[in-house]
Coordinates of C-alpha atoms in Angstrom, one line a residue:
X1 CA 21.6 -3.0 17.0
X2 CA 18.3 -1.6 16.5
X3 CA 17.5 -4.2 14.0
X4 CA 19.2 -7.4 16.1
X5 CA 16.9 -6.0 19.2
X6 CA 13.7 -6.3 17.2
X7 CA 14.5 -10.0 16.2
X8 CA 15.2 -10.8 19.9
X9 CA 12.0 -9.3 20.6
X10 CA 10.2 -11.0 17.4
X11 CA 11.7 -14.5 18.0
X12 CA 11.0 -14.9 14.1
X13 CA 15.1 -15.5 13.7
X14 CA 15.8 -17.5 16.6
X15 CA 14.8 -20.8 15.9
X16 CA 14.3 -22.2 19.2
X17 CA 11.2 -19.2 19.8
X18 CA 9.5 -20.1 16.5
X19 CA 8.4 -23.3 18.7
X20 CA 6.8 -21.5 21.5
X21 CA 5.3 -19.0 19.5
X22 CA 1.3 -18.4 20.2
X23 CA 1.2 -20.7 22.7
X24 CA -1.8 -19.6 23.7
X25 CA -3.6 -20.5 20.2
X26 CA -3.1 -24.4 21.3
X27 CA -6.6 -25.1 21.1
X28 CA -7.5 -22.5 18.5
X29 CA -10.5 -24.1 16.0
X30 CA -8.5 -22.5 13.2
X31 CA -8.5 -24.2 10.1
X32 CA -5.1 -25.6 11.2
X33 CA -6.1 -26.8 14.4
X34 CA -9.0 -28.9 12.9
X35 CA -6.7 -30.1 9.9
X36 CA -4.4 -31.3 12.6
X37 CA -7.1 -32.8 14.7
X38 CA -8.6 -34.6 11.9
X39 CA -5.8 -36.6 11.0
X40 CA -4.4 -37.2 14.7
X41 CA -7.4 -38.2 16.4
X42 CA -8.2 -41.6 14.2
X43 CA -4.4 -42.1 13.8
X44 CA -3.8 -42.3 17.7
X45 CA -6.8 -44.4 17.9
X46 CA -5.9 -46.8 15.4
X47 CA -2.3 -47.1 16.6
X48 CA -3.4 -47.6 20.2
X49 CA -6.3 -50.3 18.9
X50 CA -3.3 -52.7 18.3
X51 CA -1.6 -52.4 21.9
X52 CA -4.8 -52.3 23.5
X53 CA -5.9 -55.5 21.9
X54 CA -2.5 -57.4 22.6
X55 CA -3.5 -55.3 26.7
X56 CA -6.4 -57.7 26.1
X57 CA -4.1 -60.9 25.1
X58 CA -2.3 -59.7 28.2
X59 CA -5.1 -60.2 30.6
X60 CA -7.1 -63.3 29.3
X61 CA -3.5 -64.7 29.3
X62 CA -3.1 -63.4 33.2
X63 CA -5.7 -65.8 34.0
X64 CA -4.0 -69.0 32.8
X65 CA -1.0 -68.0 34.8
X66 CA 2.4 -65.8 35.6
X67 CA 4.1 -68.3 33.1
X68 CA 2.4 -67.7 30.5
X69 CA 1.9 -64.5 30.4
X70 CA 5.7 -64.0 31.1
X71 CA 6.2 -66.4 27.9
X72 CA 3.7 -64.5 25.7
X73 CA 5.1 -61.2 26.8
X74 CA 8.6 -62.1 25.7
X75 CA 6.8 -63.3 22.2
X76 CA 5.1 -60.4 22.1
X77 CA 8.0 -58.3 22.5
X78 CA 10.1 -59.9 20.0
X79 CA 7.6 -60.0 17.3
X80 CA 6.9 -56.3 17.4
X81 CA 10.5 -55.9 17.5
X82 CA 11.3 -57.4 14.6
X83 CA 8.1 -56.6 12.7
X84 CA 9.3 -52.6 13.6
X85 CA 12.5 -53.4 11.5
X86 CA 10.7 -53.8 8.3
X87 CA 7.3 -52.0 9.6
X88 CA 9.2 -48.1 10.5
X89 CA 11.2 -47.5 7.6
X90 CA 8.3 -48.7 5.3
X91 CA 5.2 -46.6 6.8
X92 CA 7.6 -43.5 7.5
X93 CA 8.9 -43.2 3.6
X94 CA 5.7 -44.3 2.8
X95 CA 3.6 -41.7 4.4
X96 CA 6.2 -38.6 3.3
X97 CA 6.1 -40.1 -0.4
X98 CA 2.8 -40.5 -1.1
X99 CA 2.0 -36.9 0.5
X100 CA 4.6 -35.4 -1.7
X101 CA 2.9 -36.9 -4.7
X102 CA -0.5 -36.2 -3.6
X103 CA 0.5 -32.6 -3.2
X104 CA 2.3 -32.3 -6.5
X105 CA -0.7 -34.3 -7.7
X106 CA -3.2 -31.8 -6.4
X107 CA -1.5 -28.7 -8.1
X108 CA -2.1 -30.2 -11.6
X109 CA -5.4 -32.5 -11.2
X110 CA -6.2 -32.6 -14.6
X111 CA -2.7 -33.1 -16.3
X112 CA -2.0 -36.9 -16.8
X113 CA 1.5 -38.5 -16.5
X114 CA 3.3 -37.2 -19.3
X115 CA 1.1 -34.1 -20.7
X116 CA 1.5 -30.8 -20.1
X117 CA -0.9 -28.0 -19.8
X118 CA 0.4 -27.3 -23.7
X119 CA -0.2 -30.5 -25.1
X120 CA -4.1 -31.6 -25.4
X121 CA -4.8 -31.3 -21.7
X122 CA -8.3 -30.8 -20.6
X123 CA -7.7 -27.6 -19.2
X124 CA -6.1 -25.7 -22.6
X125 CA -9.3 -27.5 -24.2
X126 CA -11.6 -25.6 -21.8
X127 CA -9.6 -22.3 -21.8
X128 CA -9.6 -22.5 -25.8
X129 CA -13.6 -22.6 -25.6
X130 CA -13.4 -19.3 -23.8
X131 CA -10.8 -17.5 -26.2
X132 CA -12.8 -15.0 -28.7
X133 CA -12.7 -16.6 -32.5
X134 CA -12.2 -14.6 -35.5
X135 CA -14.8 -12.4 -35.3
X136 CA -14.7 -11.2 -31.9
X137 CA -17.3 -13.6 -30.4
X138 CA -16.6 -15.7 -27.9
X139 CA -17.1 -19.6 -27.8
X140 CA -19.2 -20.9 -26.3
X141 CA -18.3 -24.2 -24.3
X142 CA -19.5 -27.4 -24.8
X143 CA -21.0 -28.0 -21.4
X144 CA -22.2 -32.0 -22.7
X145 CA -18.3 -32.1 -23.3
X146 CA -17.0 -30.9 -20.5
X147 CA -19.0 -32.6 -18.2
X148 CA -17.9 -36.0 -19.3
X149 CA -14.4 -34.8 -19.0
X150 CA -15.1 -33.5 -15.2
X151 CA -16.8 -36.8 -14.6
X152 CA -14.0 -39.0 -16.1
X153 CA -11.9 -37.3 -13.7
X154 CA -13.4 -37.0 -10.7
X155 CA -13.7 -41.0 -10.7
X156 CA -10.4 -42.0 -12.3
X157 CA -8.4 -44.0 -9.9
X158 CA -5.0 -41.8 -9.2
X159 CA -1.4 -43.2 -9.8
X160 CA 0.4 -42.8 -7.1
X161 CA 3.5 -44.7 -7.7
X162 CA 4.6 -44.9 -4.3
X163 CA 1.5 -46.4 -3.3
X164 CA 2.5 -49.5 -5.3
X165 CA 6.1 -49.7 -4.5
X166 CA 5.3 -50.2 -0.8
X167 CA 2.6 -52.6 -1.3
X168 CA 5.3 -54.5 -3.0
X169 CA 7.9 -54.4 -0.7
X170 CA 6.0 -54.8 2.2
X171 CA 4.4 -58.1 1.1
X172 CA 8.1 -59.8 0.5
X173 CA 9.1 -58.3 3.6
X174 CA 6.4 -59.9 5.2
X175 CA 7.0 -63.1 3.9
X176 CA 10.3 -63.0 4.9
X177 CA 9.9 -62.0 8.7
X178 CA 7.4 -65.2 8.7
X179 CA 9.8 -67.3 7.3
X180 CA 12.7 -66.3 9.6
X181 CA 10.4 -66.1 12.9
X182 CA 9.2 -69.5 12.5
X183 CA 12.6 -71.3 11.8
X184 CA 14.2 -69.2 14.3
X185 CA 12.0 -69.3 17.1
X186 CA 13.7 -71.4 19.3
X187 CA 17.6 -69.6 19.4
X188 CA 15.6 -66.0 19.1
X189 CA 13.5 -66.7 22.5
X190 CA 16.8 -68.0 24.1
X191 CA 18.5 -64.6 22.9
X192 CA 15.9 -63.2 25.0
X193 CA 16.5 -64.7 27.8
X194 CA 14.2 -68.0 27.7
X195 CA 16.4 -70.8 28.3
X196 CA 16.0 -73.9 27.2
X197 CA 14.7 -75.7 30.5
X198 CA 12.8 -72.8 30.9
X199 CA 9.0 -73.4 31.5
X200 CA 8.1 -70.5 29.5
X201 CA 9.7 -72.3 26.2
X202 CA 7.2 -74.3 24.8
X203 CA 4.2 -71.8 24.9
X204 CA 6.5 -68.4 24.4
X205 CA 7.3 -70.9 21.2
X206 CA 3.5 -71.8 20.4
X207 CA 2.8 -68.4 20.4
X208 CA 5.4 -66.6 18.4
X209 CA 5.8 -69.5 16.1
X210 CA 1.3 -69.3 14.9
X211 CA 1.6 -65.2 15.7
X212 CA 4.4 -65.3 12.9
X213 CA 2.1 -66.9 9.9
X214 CA 0.4 -63.1 9.9
X215 CA 3.5 -61.2 9.1
X216 CA 3.0 -60.8 5.8
X217 CA -1.0 -59.7 6.5
X218 CA 0.9 -57.4 9.5
X219 CA 3.5 -55.8 7.0
X220 CA 1.0 -55.2 4.2
X221 CA -2.0 -53.7 6.3
X222 CA 0.6 -51.1 7.7
X223 CA 2.2 -50.0 4.2
X224 CA -1.0 -49.6 3.0
X225 CA -2.1 -47.4 6.3
X226 CA 1.1 -45.5 5.3
X227 CA -0.4 -44.6 1.7
X228 CA -3.9 -43.9 3.6
X229 CA -1.7 -41.2 5.8
X230 CA -0.3 -39.5 3.1
X231 CA -3.6 -39.2 1.3
X232 CA -3.8 -37.7 5.5
X233 CA -7.1 -40.1 5.3
X234 CA -6.8 -42.1 8.6
X235 CA -10.2 -42.7 9.4
X236 CA -10.4 -46.2 6.6
X237 CA -7.1 -47.2 8.6
X238 CA -9.3 -46.5 12.0
X239 CA -12.3 -48.4 10.4
X240 CA -10.4 -51.2 9.4
X241 CA -8.3 -51.7 12.3
X242 CA -11.7 -51.3 14.9
X243 CA -13.1 -54.3 12.9
X244 CA -9.9 -56.2 13.0
X245 CA -9.0 -55.9 16.8
X246 CA -12.6 -55.7 17.9
X247 CA -12.7 -59.9 16.3
X248 CA -9.6 -60.7 17.8
X249 CA -11.3 -59.7 21.3
X250 CA -14.3 -61.7 20.3
X251 CA -12.3 -65.0 19.3
X252 CA -9.9 -64.8 22.2
X253 CA -12.4 -66.6 25.0
X254 CA -13.1 -68.6 22.1
X255 CA -10.5 -70.0 21.1
X256 CA -8.5 -70.2 24.3
X257 CA -11.1 -71.5 27.1
X258 CA -13.9 -72.9 24.9
X259 CA -11.5 -74.6 22.7
X260 CA -9.0 -75.1 25.0
X261 CA -6.3 -74.0 23.2
X262 CA -4.4 -71.8 25.8
X263 CA -2.0 -69.2 24.1
X264 CA -1.9 -70.7 21.0
X265 CA -5.9 -69.9 20.6
X266 CA -4.4 -66.2 21.7
X267 CA -2.4 -66.2 18.5
X268 CA -4.9 -67.5 16.0
X269 CA -7.3 -64.7 16.8
X270 CA -4.7 -62.3 16.3
X271 CA -3.5 -63.7 13.2
X272 CA -7.2 -63.9 11.8
X273 CA -7.9 -60.6 12.6
X274 CA -4.3 -59.4 10.7
X275 CA -5.6 -61.0 7.6
X276 CA -8.9 -59.1 8.3
X277 CA -7.3 -55.8 8.6
X278 CA -5.2 -56.2 5.3
X279 CA -8.4 -57.7 3.1
X280 CA -10.5 -54.3 4.2
X281 CA -7.7 -51.9 3.7
X282 CA -6.6 -53.3 0.5
X283 CA -10.4 -53.5 -0.9
X284 CA -10.8 -49.4 0.4
X285 CA -7.1 -48.5 -1.5
X286 CA -8.2 -50.4 -4.8
X287 CA -11.2 -47.8 -5.0
X288 CA -8.5 -45.0 -4.7
X289 CA -5.6 -45.8 -6.4
X290 CA -4.5 -47.7 -9.3
X291 CA -2.1 -50.1 -8.3
X292 CA -1.3 -51.3 -11.4
X293 CA 2.1 -49.4 -12.2
X294 CA 2.5 -48.4 -16.1
X295 CA 5.5 -50.3 -15.9
X296 CA 8.3 -51.4 -13.6
X297 CA 10.1 -48.0 -13.8
X298 CA 7.5 -46.3 -12.5
X299 CA 8.2 -48.4 -9.1
X300 CA 10.1 -45.9 -7.1
X301 CA 12.2 -48.8 -5.3
X302 CA 15.9 -46.7 -5.7
X303 CA 14.2 -43.9 -3.3
X304 CA 12.2 -46.5 -1.0
X305 CA 15.7 -48.3 -0.7
X306 CA 17.9 -45.2 -0.2
X307 CA 15.8 -43.4 2.7
X308 CA 14.4 -46.8 3.5
X309 CA 17.7 -47.8 4.7
X310 CA 18.4 -44.8 7.1
X311 CA 15.1 -45.0 8.8
X312 CA 16.2 -49.2 9.1
X313 CA 19.2 -47.9 11.0
X314 CA 17.3 -46.0 13.1
X315 CA 14.4 -48.8 13.8
X316 CA 17.1 -51.3 14.0
X317 CA 18.6 -49.1 17.4
X318 CA 15.6 -48.6 18.7
X319 CA 14.6 -51.9 18.7
X320 CA 18.1 -53.0 20.4
X321 CA 17.2 -50.4 23.3
X322 CA 13.6 -52.1 23.5
X323 CA 14.6 -55.7 22.5
X324 CA 17.5 -55.4 25.1
X325 CA 15.7 -54.1 28.2
X326 CA 12.7 -57.1 27.4
X327 CA 15.7 -59.2 27.4
X328 CA 17.5 -58.5 30.7
X329 CA 13.8 -58.3 32.6
X330 CA 13.4 -61.8 31.5
X331 CA 16.6 -62.6 32.9
X332 CA 15.5 -61.5 36.3
X333 CA 12.6 -64.5 35.8
X334 CA 9.1 -64.9 35.2
X335 CA 7.3 -62.8 37.9
X336 CA 9.7 -59.7 36.4
X337 CA 9.1 -60.2 33.0
X338 CA 5.2 -60.4 33.5
X339 CA 5.6 -57.5 35.5
X340 CA 7.9 -55.9 32.7
X341 CA 5.5 -57.0 30.0
X342 CA 2.3 -55.8 31.7
X343 CA 4.4 -52.2 32.3
X344 CA 5.8 -52.0 28.7
X345 CA 2.8 -52.7 27.0
X346 CA 0.7 -49.9 28.9
X347 CA 3.8 -47.3 28.2
X348 CA 3.7 -48.2 24.8
X349 CA 0.1 -48.4 24.1
X350 CA -0.3 -45.0 25.8
X351 CA 2.6 -43.2 24.2
X352 CA 1.1 -44.0 20.9
X353 CA -1.4 -41.2 21.5
X354 CA 1.1 -39.1 21.0
X355 CA 2.4 -40.8 17.5
X356 CA -1.2 -39.4 16.2
X357 CA -0.1 -36.0 16.3
X358 CA 3.5 -37.3 14.9
X359 CA 1.7 -38.7 12.1
X360 CA -0.3 -35.2 11.3
X361 CA 2.5 -33.5 11.3
X362 CA 4.3 -35.6 9.0
X363 CA 1.5 -35.4 6.5
X364 CA 0.8 -32.3 6.6
X365 CA 4.8 -31.0 6.3
X366 CA 5.6 -33.2 3.7
X367 CA 3.1 -31.5 1.6
X368 CA 3.9 -28.0 3.1
X369 CA 8.0 -28.6 1.8
X370 CA 6.6 -30.0 -1.6
X371 CA 4.4 -27.0 -2.4
X372 CA 7.2 -24.2 -0.8
X373 CA 4.6 -23.2 1.8
X374 CA 7.2 -22.6 4.5
X375 CA 4.8 -20.7 6.6
X376 CA 2.3 -23.6 6.8
X377 CA 5.4 -26.2 7.7
X378 CA 6.9 -23.4 10.7
X379 CA 3.4 -22.9 11.9
X380 CA 2.3 -26.5 11.9
X381 CA 5.6 -27.9 13.4
X382 CA 5.5 -25.4 16.7
X383 CA 1.5 -26.1 16.9
X384 CA 1.7 -30.1 17.0
X385 CA 4.6 -29.6 19.4
X386 CA 2.8 -27.5 21.6
X387 CA 0.2 -29.8 21.3
X388 CA 2.6 -33.2 22.7
X389 CA 3.6 -31.7 25.1
X390 CA 0.0 -31.1 26.5
X391 CA -1.0 -34.5 25.8
X392 CA 1.9 -36.0 27.2
X393 CA 1.1 -34.1 30.6
X394 CA -2.4 -35.0 30.9
X395 CA -1.4 -38.7 30.0
X396 CA 1.0 -38.7 32.8
X397 CA -1.5 -37.1 35.4
X398 CA -3.9 -40.0 33.6
X399 CA -1.5 -42.9 34.2
X400 CA -0.3 -41.5 37.3
X401 CA -3.9 -41.9 39.2
X402 CA -5.2 -44.6 37.3
X403 CA -3.2 -47.3 37.2
X404 CA -2.3 -48.2 40.9
X405 CA -6.3 -49.1 41.0
X406 CA -5.7 -51.2 37.0
X407 CA -3.2 -53.1 37.8
X408 CA -5.0 -55.9 39.1
X409 CA -6.9 -56.2 35.8
X410 CA -3.9 -57.9 34.4
X411 CA -2.7 -60.2 37.1
X412 CA -3.5 -61.4 40.8
X413 CA 0.0 -62.3 41.6
X414 CA 0.7 -60.7 44.2
X415 CA 4.9 -60.7 43.6
X416 CA 3.9 -59.4 39.8
X417 CA 1.7 -56.0 41.3
X418 CA 4.3 -55.3 43.8
X419 CA 6.6 -55.1 40.5
X420 CA 4.0 -53.5 38.6
X421 CA 3.5 -50.6 41.3
X422 CA 7.6 -49.9 41.4
X423 CA 7.2 -49.3 37.7
X424 CA 4.3 -47.4 37.6
X425 CA 6.1 -43.4 38.4
X426 CA 8.1 -44.2 35.6
X427 CA 5.7 -45.0 33.1
X428 CA 3.8 -42.2 33.8
X429 CA 6.2 -39.9 34.3
X430 CA 7.6 -39.9 31.2
X431 CA 4.6 -39.6 29.0
X432 CA 5.4 -35.9 28.6
X433 CA 8.9 -36.9 27.4
X434 CA 7.8 -39.5 24.9
X435 CA 5.1 -37.2 23.4
X436 CA 7.7 -34.8 22.2
X437 CA 10.0 -37.6 21.4
X438 CA 7.5 -38.9 19.2
X439 CA 6.3 -35.3 17.7
X440 CA 10.0 -34.3 16.9
X441 CA 10.4 -37.8 15.0
X442 CA 6.9 -36.9 13.1
X443 CA 8.2 -33.4 12.2
X444 CA 12.0 -34.2 10.6
X445 CA 10.2 -36.7 9.2
X446 CA 8.0 -34.4 7.2
X447 CA 10.6 -32.6 6.1
X448 CA 12.5 -35.3 4.7
X449 CA 15.4 -35.1 7.4
X450 CA 16.0 -38.9 7.4
X451 CA 19.8 -38.7 7.7
X452 CA 20.0 -36.9 10.7
X453 CA 17.1 -38.8 12.4
X454 CA 19.4 -42.0 11.9
X455 CA 22.5 -40.6 12.9
X456 CA 21.0 -38.9 16.3
X457 CA 19.7 -42.4 17.2
X458 CA 22.3 -44.6 16.4
X459 CA 24.2 -41.9 19.1
X460 CA 21.5 -42.0 21.4
X461 CA 21.4 -46.1 21.4
X462 CA 24.9 -46.5 22.3
X463 CA 24.8 -44.3 25.6
X464 CA 21.0 -45.8 26.0
X465 CA 22.4 -49.9 25.6
X466 CA 25.4 -48.6 28.0
X467 CA 23.0 -47.1 30.8
X468 CA 20.8 -50.6 30.4
X469 CA 23.7 -52.9 31.1
X470 CA 25.0 -50.9 34.1
X471 CA 21.7 -50.8 35.4
X472 CA 20.1 -53.7 34.7
X473 CA 20.8 -55.4 37.8
X474 CA 17.6 -54.6 39.6
X475 CA 14.0 -53.8 38.1
X476 CA 13.9 -50.6 38.9
X477 CA 17.5 -49.7 36.8
X478 CA 16.1 -50.9 33.9
X479 CA 13.1 -48.2 33.7
X480 CA 15.7 -45.7 34.9
X481 CA 17.8 -46.8 31.5
X482 CA 14.4 -46.7 29.5
X483 CA 13.8 -42.7 31.0
X484 CA 17.1 -42.2 30.0
X485 CA 17.2 -43.2 26.6
X486 CA 13.5 -41.3 25.8
X487 CA 15.1 -38.4 26.9
X488 CA 17.8 -38.6 24.9
X489 CA 15.6 -39.4 21.8
X490 CA 13.6 -36.4 22.8
X491 CA 16.6 -34.1 23.0
X492 CA 17.7 -34.9 19.7
X493 CA 15.0 -34.0 18.0
X494 CA 14.8 -31.0 19.6
X495 CA 18.7 -29.7 19.0
X496 CA 18.0 -30.5 15.1
X497 CA 14.9 -28.0 15.2
X498 CA 15.8 -25.6 18.0
X499 CA 19.1 -24.7 16.5
X500 CA 17.3 -24.3 12.8
X501 CA 19.9 -26.7 10.7
X502 CA 19.1 -28.9 8.3
X503 CA 15.8 -28.2 6.2
X504 CA 14.8 -26.5 9.1
X505 CA 17.0 -23.4 8.0
X506 CA 13.5 -21.8 7.1
X507 CA 13.1 -20.8 11.1
X508 CA 15.7 -18.6 10.4
X509 CA 14.1 -16.3 7.9

């Protein structure tokens, strides 16, 4: 009885208590806090840079007219959702695998592939030089020999099989996506609610077809971002993304208004920016990793496909929910779609700030689990969840106060502005829920709990789709259904960790 009382007071055997342990330390500037922020802040900035660039596109296109704004909104939603089907599993699996391989490599940095410490490694040679010889004298190390070995190790590019696999898969998927979107643009837009006689069809098809040419660059760059995240380096992707997005923003008015290409100019600018990002990332990655594997067997396609398929199920469910919501908004007319596009872009862009914490949690946790450092895993999970909740509350306040004044940046249409104001309370109030949902995802991915993440989201998607179909008669109803969807996502993540099941049995110890 006494032991049980101590356990309840201590909270160490109650999994849910581990998530709220030491909440006063949420902003403590200790080593873990700095490690999380050093990964999360650049990652969040990189993640939000592209949606912000899309918002800039939206603002420029809104100056042309409400029809063009709605058309591009449908095309962006379609392109992004189809991209997510390929990108999300690839990036998430890559981050976890690279973090695990990097952690194991760090444990024995001087050992080459297939070579043990007992079989002629550099470390063994240096240790032997310090062992007394037959006369009892300590052998002096050959400093010249040691220095040359150290230099050789420091400058040797690492062999990370997952990095090579991710690039091959990303390139192939990008080509398939480009071909698919170019040839199926019209029927896909029709599925999204753009009828063949709609004035939105031509600008939507032009934008989607041109932007699809950048699909290979998008998937390659995001696969490389997954590799850098696994190395806990989110600054390099940030610099590359900023360079690309600033190029996009600079080219938008040039192509759209100076060359008078309209929505096609916005798509061309975006494609150029994506290829610039991929070139920068590839150049930087080649300096760190040997991307040519020793043989085809070193490419871990089976491991990628197994876990990637689970996440493919998950992202397909997520994608269908958001795509269905966009389609239902488009069926209500161009004004409803234009307002929904603005609200959705803001909703997604701001929510991705919390995804930076998810990336940090995933990268740190994957390394901690690989090294069997379960204390760090528990502490990391608790800290990023607490940070996520605080961030979500702050974003809710900022958006609730600022969006009523900022909506005019996107359109001057009175009817569209009225609908945007209806959506603002949902965009703002759901931020704490969104933040927790994203962070729970990152934590479960860090624990390689891909199966639970996939099957739980399938259940969430079924319930959410039913809600969308029943509530889609009005603009408000669609946002109520999306709120239910994000709430169920957060609850699914909470349920796994809060009950201490799966890999989180460590919270019961």
